Tab-separated table of C-alpha atoms in Angstrom:
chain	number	residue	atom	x	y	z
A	1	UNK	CA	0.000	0.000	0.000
A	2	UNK	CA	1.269	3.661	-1.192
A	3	UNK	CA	1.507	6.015	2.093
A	4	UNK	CA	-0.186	9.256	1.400
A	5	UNK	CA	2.307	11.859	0.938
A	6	UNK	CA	0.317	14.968	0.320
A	7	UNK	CA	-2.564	14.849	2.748
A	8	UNK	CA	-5.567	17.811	2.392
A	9	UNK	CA	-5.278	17.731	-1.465
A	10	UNK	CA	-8.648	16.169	-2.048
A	11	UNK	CA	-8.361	15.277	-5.601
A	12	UNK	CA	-11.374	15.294	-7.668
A	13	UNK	CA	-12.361	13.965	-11.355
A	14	UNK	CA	-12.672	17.290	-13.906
A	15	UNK	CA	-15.952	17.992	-15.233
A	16	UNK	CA	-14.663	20.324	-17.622
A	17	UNK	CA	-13.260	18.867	-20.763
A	18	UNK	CA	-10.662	20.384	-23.090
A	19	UNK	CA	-11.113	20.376	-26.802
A	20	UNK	CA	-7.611	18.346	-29.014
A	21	UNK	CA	-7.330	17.761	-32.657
A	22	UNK	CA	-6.477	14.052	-33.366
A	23	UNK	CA	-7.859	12.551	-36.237
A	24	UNK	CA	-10.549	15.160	-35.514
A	25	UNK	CA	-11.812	17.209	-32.738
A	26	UNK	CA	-12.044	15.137	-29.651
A	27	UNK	CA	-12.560	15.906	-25.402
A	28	UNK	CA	-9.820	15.367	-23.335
A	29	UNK	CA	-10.816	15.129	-19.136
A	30	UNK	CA	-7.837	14.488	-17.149
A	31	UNK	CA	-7.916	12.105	-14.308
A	32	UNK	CA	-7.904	14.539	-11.512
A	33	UNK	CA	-8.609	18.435	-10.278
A	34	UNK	CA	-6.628	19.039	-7.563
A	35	UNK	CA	-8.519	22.870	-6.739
A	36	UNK	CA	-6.012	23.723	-3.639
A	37	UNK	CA	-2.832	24.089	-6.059
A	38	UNK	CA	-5.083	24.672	-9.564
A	39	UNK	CA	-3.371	21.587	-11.015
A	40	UNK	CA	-4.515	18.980	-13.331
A	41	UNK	CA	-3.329	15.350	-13.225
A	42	UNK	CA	-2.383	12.289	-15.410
A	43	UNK	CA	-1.738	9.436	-14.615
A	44	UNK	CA	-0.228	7.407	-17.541
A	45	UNK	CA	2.183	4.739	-17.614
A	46	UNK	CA	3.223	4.912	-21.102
A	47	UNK	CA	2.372	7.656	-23.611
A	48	UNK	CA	1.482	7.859	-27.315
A	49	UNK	CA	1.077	10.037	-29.922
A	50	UNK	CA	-2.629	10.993	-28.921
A	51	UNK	CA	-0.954	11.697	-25.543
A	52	UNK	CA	1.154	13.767	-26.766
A	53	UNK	CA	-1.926	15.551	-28.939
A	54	UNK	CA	-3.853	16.008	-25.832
A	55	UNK	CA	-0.923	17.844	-23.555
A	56	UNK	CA	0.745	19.876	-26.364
A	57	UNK	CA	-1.838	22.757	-26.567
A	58	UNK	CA	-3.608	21.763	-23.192
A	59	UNK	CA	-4.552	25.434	-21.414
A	60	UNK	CA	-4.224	24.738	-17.668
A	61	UNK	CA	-1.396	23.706	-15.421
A	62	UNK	CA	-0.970	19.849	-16.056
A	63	UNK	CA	1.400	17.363	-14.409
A	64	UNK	CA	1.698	14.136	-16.102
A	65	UNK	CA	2.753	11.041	-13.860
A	66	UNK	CA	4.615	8.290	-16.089
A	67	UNK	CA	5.971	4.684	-15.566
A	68	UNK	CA	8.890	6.535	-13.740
A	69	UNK	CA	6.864	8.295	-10.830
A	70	UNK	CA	4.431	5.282	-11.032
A	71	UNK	CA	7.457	3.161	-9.985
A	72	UNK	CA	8.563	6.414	-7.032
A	73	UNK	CA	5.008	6.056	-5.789
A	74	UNK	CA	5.385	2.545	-5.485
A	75	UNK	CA	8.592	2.423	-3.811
A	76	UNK	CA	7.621	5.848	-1.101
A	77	UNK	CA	10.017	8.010	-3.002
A	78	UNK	CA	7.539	10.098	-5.057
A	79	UNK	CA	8.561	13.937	-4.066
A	80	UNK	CA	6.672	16.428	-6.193
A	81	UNK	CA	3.479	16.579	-8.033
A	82	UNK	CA	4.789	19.886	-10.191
């Protein structure tokens, strides 16, 4: 079991999608809110090039948490979420 780190953060899922262009004009909702610090969250182990469509242009402050900070979470070491 992951320790919480970061207590009083109180993540919640976005309503609000964003608009992309990949192979057409698509929604993108990432997988948290966190309103304390205005800062969107994804959680993805891998990425592709759709990822990459749906962070390039995104408007708000997004951090992106990949195989690497999985693997930090797992372990206790994760130290930042910006």
């Amino acid at each position: 079991m992951v320790k919480a780190a970061y207590t009083g953060l109180n993540p919640i899922r976005p309503m609000q999608g964003f608009t992309y262009t990949w192979n057409g004009e698509r929604t993108y909702f990432p997988d948290f809110y966190i309103e304390s610090l205005d800062l969107y969250v994804e959680v993805k182990g891998y990425e592709t090039d759709r990822d990459r469509a749906k962070w390039l242009h995104f408007p708000k402050k997004l951090c992106i948490i990949k195989a690497a900070e999985i693997k930090k979470i797992r372990q206790g070491s994760f130290a930042t979420l910006a």
